[in-house]
PDB file of C-alpha atoms in Angstrom:
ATOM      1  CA  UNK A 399       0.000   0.000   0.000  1.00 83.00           C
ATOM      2  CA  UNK A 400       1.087   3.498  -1.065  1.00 81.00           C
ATOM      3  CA  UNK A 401       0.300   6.500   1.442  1.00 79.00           C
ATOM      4  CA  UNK A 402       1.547   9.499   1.608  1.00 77.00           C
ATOM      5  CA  UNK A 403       2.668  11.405   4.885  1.00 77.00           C
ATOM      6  CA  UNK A 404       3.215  15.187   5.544  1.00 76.00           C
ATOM      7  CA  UNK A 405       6.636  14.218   7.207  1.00 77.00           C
ATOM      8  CA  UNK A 406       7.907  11.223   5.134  1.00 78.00           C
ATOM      9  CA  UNK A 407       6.485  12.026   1.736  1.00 80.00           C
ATOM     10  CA  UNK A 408       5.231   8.627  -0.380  1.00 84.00           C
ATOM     11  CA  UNK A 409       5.623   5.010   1.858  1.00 82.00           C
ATOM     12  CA  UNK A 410       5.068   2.152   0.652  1.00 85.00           C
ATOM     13  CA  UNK A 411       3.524  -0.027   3.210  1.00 89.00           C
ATOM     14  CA  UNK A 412       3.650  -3.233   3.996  1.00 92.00           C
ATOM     15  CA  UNK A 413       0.713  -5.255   6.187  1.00 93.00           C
ATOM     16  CA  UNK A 414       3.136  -6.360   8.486  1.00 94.00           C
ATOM     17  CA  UNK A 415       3.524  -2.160   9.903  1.00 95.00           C
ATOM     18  CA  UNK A 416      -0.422  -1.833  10.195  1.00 96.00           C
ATOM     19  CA  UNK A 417      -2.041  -2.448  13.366  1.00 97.00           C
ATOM     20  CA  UNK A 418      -5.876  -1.451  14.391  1.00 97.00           C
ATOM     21  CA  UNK A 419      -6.407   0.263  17.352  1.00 97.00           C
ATOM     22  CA  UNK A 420     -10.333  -0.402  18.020  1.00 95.00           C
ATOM     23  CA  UNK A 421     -10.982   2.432  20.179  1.00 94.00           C
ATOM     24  CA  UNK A 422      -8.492   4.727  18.516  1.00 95.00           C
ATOM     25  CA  UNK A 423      -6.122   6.982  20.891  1.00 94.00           C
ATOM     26  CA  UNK A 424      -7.451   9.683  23.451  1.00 93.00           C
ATOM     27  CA  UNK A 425      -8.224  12.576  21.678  1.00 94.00           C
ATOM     28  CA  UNK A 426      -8.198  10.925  18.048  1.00 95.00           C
ATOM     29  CA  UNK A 427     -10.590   8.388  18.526  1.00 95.00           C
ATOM     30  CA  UNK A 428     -11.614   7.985  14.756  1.00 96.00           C
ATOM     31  CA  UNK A 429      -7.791   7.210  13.897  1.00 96.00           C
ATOM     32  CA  UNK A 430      -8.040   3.390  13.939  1.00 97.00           C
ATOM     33  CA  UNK A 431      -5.411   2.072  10.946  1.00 97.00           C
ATOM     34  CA  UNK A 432      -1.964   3.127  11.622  1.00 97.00           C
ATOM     35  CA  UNK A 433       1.293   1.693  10.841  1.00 96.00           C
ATOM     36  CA  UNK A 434       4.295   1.450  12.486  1.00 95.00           C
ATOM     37  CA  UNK A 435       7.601   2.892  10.775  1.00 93.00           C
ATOM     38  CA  UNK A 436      10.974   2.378  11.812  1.00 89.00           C
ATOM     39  CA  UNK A 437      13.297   5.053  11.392  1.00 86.00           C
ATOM     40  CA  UNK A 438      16.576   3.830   9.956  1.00 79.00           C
ATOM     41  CA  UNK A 439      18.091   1.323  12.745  1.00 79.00           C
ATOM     42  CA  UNK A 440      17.531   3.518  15.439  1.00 81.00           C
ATOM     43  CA  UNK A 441      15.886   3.925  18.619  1.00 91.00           C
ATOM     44  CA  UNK A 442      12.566   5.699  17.131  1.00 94.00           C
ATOM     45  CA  UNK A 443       9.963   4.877  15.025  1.00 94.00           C
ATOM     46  CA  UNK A 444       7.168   7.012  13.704  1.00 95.00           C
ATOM     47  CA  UNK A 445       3.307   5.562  14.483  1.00 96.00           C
ATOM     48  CA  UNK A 446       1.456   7.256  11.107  1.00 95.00           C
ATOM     49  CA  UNK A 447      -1.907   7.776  10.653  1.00 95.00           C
ATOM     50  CA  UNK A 448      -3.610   5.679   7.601  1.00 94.00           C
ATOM     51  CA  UNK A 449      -5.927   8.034   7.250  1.00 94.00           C
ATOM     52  CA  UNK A 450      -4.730  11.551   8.248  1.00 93.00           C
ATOM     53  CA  UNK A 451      -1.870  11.851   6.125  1.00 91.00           C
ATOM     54  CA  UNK A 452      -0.574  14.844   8.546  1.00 92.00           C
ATOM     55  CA  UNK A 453      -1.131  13.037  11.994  1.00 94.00           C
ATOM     56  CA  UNK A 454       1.573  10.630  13.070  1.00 94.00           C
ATOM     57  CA  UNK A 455       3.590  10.570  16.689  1.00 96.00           C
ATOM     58  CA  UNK A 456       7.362   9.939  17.426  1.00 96.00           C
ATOM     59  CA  UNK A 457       7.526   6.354  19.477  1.00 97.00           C
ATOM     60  CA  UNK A 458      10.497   5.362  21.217  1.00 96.00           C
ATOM     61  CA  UNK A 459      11.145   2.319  23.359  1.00 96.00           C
ATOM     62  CA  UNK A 460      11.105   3.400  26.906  1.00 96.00           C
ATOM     63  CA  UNK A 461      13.072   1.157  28.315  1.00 95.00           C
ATOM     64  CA  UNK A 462      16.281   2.355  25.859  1.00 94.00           C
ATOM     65  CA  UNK A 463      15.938   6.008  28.193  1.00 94.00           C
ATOM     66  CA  UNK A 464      13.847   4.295  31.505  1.00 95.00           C
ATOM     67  CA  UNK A 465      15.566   0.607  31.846  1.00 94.00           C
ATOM     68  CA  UNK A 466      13.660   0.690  35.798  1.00 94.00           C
ATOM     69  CA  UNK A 467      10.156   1.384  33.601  1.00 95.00           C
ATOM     70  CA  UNK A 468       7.608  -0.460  34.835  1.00 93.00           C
ATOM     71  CA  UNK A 469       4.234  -0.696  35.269  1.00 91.00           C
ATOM     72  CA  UNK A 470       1.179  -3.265  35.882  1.00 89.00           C
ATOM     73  CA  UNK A 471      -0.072  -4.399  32.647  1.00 87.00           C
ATOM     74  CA  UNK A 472      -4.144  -4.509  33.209  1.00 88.00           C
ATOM     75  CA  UNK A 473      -5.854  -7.617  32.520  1.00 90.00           C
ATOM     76  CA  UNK A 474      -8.779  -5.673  30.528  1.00 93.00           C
ATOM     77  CA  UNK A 475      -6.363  -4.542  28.684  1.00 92.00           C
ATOM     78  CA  UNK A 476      -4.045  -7.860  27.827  1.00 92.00           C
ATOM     79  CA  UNK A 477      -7.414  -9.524  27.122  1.00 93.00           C
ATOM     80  CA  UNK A 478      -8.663  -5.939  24.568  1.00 93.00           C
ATOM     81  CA  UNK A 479      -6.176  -6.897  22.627  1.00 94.00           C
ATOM     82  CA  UNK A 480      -5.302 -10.921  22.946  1.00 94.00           C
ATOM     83  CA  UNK A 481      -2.216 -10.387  24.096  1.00 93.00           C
ATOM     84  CA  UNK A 482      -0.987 -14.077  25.564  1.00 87.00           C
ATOM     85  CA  UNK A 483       3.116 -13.718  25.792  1.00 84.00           C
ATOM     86  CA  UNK A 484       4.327 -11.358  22.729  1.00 91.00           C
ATOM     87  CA  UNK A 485       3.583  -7.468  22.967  1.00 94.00           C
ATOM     88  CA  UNK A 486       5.542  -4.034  22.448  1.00 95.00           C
ATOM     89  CA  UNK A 487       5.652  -1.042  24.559  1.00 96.00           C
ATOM     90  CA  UNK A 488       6.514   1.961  23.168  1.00 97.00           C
ATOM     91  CA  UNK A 489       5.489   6.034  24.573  1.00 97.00           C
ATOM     92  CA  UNK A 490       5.237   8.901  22.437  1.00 97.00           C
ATOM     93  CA  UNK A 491       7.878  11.277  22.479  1.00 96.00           C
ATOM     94  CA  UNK A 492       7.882  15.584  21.673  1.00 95.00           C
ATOM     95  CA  UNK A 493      11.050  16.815  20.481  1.00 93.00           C
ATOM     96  CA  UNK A 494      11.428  20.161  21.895  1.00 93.00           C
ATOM     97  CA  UNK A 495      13.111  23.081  20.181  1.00 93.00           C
ATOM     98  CA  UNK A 496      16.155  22.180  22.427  1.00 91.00           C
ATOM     99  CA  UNK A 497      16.626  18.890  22.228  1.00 90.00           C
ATOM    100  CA  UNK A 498      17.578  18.367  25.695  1.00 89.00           C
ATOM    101  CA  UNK A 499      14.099  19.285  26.650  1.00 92.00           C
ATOM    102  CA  UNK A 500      12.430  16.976  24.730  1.00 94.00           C
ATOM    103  CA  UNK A 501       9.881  15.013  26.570  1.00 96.00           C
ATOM    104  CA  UNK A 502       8.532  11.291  26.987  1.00 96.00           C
ATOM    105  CA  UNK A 503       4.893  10.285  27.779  1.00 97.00           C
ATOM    106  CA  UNK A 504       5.555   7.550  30.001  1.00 96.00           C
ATOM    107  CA  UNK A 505       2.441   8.028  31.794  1.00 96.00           C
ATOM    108  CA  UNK A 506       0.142   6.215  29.291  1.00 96.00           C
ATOM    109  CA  UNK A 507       2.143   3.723  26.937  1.00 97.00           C
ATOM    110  CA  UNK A 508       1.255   2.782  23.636  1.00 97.00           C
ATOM    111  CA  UNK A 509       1.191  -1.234  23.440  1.00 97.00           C
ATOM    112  CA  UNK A 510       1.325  -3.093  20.145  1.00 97.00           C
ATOM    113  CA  UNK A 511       0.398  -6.836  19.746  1.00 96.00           C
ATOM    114  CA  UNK A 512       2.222  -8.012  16.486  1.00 95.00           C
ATOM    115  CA  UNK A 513       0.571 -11.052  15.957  1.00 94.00           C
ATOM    116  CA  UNK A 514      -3.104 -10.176  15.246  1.00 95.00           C
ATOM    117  CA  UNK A 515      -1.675  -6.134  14.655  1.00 96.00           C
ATOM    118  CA  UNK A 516      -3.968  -4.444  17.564  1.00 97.00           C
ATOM    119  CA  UNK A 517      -2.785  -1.804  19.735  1.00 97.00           C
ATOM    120  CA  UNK A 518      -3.873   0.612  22.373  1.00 97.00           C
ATOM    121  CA  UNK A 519      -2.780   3.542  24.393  1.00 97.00           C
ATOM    122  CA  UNK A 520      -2.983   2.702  27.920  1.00 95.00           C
ATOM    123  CA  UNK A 521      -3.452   5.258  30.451  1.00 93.00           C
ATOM    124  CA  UNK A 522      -1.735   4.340  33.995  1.00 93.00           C
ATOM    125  CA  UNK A 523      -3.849   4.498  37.222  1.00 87.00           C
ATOM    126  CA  UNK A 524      -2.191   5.539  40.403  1.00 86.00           C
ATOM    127  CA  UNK A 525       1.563   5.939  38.115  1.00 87.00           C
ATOM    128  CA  UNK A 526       4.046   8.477  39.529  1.00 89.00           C
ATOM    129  CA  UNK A 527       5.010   8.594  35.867  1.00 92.00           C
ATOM    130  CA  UNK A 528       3.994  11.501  34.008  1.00 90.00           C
ATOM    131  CA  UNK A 529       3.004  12.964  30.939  1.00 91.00           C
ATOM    132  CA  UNK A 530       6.230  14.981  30.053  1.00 93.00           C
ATOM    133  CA  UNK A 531       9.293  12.995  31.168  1.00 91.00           C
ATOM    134  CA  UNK A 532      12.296  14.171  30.218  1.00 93.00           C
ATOM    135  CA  UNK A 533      13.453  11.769  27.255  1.00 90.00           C
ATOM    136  CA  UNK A 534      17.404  12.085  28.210  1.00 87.00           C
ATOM    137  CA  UNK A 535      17.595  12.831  32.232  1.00 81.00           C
ATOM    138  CA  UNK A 536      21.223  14.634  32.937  1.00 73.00           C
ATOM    139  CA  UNK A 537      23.274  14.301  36.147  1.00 57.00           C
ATOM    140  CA  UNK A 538      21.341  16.558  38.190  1.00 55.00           C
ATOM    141  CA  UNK A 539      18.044  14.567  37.554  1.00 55.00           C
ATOM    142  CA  UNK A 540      19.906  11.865  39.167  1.00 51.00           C
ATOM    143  CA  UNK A 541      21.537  13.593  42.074  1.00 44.00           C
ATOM    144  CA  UNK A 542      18.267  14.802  42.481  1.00 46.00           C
ATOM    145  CA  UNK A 543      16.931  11.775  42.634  1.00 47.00           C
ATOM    146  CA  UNK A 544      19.383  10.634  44.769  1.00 42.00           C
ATOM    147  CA  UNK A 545      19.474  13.580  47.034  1.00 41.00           C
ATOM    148  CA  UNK A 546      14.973  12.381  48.017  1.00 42.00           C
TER     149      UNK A 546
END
């Protein structure tokens, strides 16, 4: 399949990058078809819109930046999307004008099942993780952290 995309011009897409999400994703809840692009070998990937040729969000995998990331998986949600052992996580990211301040949403996760292609943001209940994370903490974040 052919789209086009206001950031990476003319894809050609394969079925193995699409995946439904049923319920669509807070605040663009009739965005159900998206696919999943990788971006070179690296640690991002871009989450495009099938039908909204402009919409698509910056994914990363949070445990590259957040290797203590954790979080209860609901059952709800596991059974949503008939999840049984395989599934991705991966949060949107912002890139900020300064890169240093660019920010991770580790509060509500986007999970991916590749074998029957469903996914779903998940929004965390009683999470100390938040919206805005900074993507790439610096010393002080952990002396900081250290220092509570």
């Amino acid at each position: 399949m052919v789209k086009e995309s206001l950031n990476m011009g003319t894809m050609d897409i394969s079925a193995d990058q699409i995946f439904i999400f049923p319920k669509g994703i807070p605040g663009f809840e009739e965005e159900t078809e998206f696919a999943v692009i990788e971006v070179g070998e690296g640690q991002f990937s871009y989450l495009q819109s099938l039908k909204t040729e402009s919409l698509s969000f910056l994914l990363t995998d949070p445990f590259l930046f957040y290797p203590e990331y954790e979080f209860e998986f609901p059952d709800k949600d596991a059974e949503e999307l008939e999840i049984k052992d395989s599934f991705l996580i991966r949060s949107i990211v912002t890139i900020r004008e300064q890169l240093d301040q660019s920010t991770v949403n580790l509060l509500a996760p986007i999970v991916l099942n590749p074998i029957n292609h469903t996914g779903k943001q998940i929004v965390l209940i009683k999470s100390a993780y938040q919206v805005r994370q900074r993507l790439w903490r610096d010393n002080s974040d952990e002396a900081q952290k250290g220092g509570e």
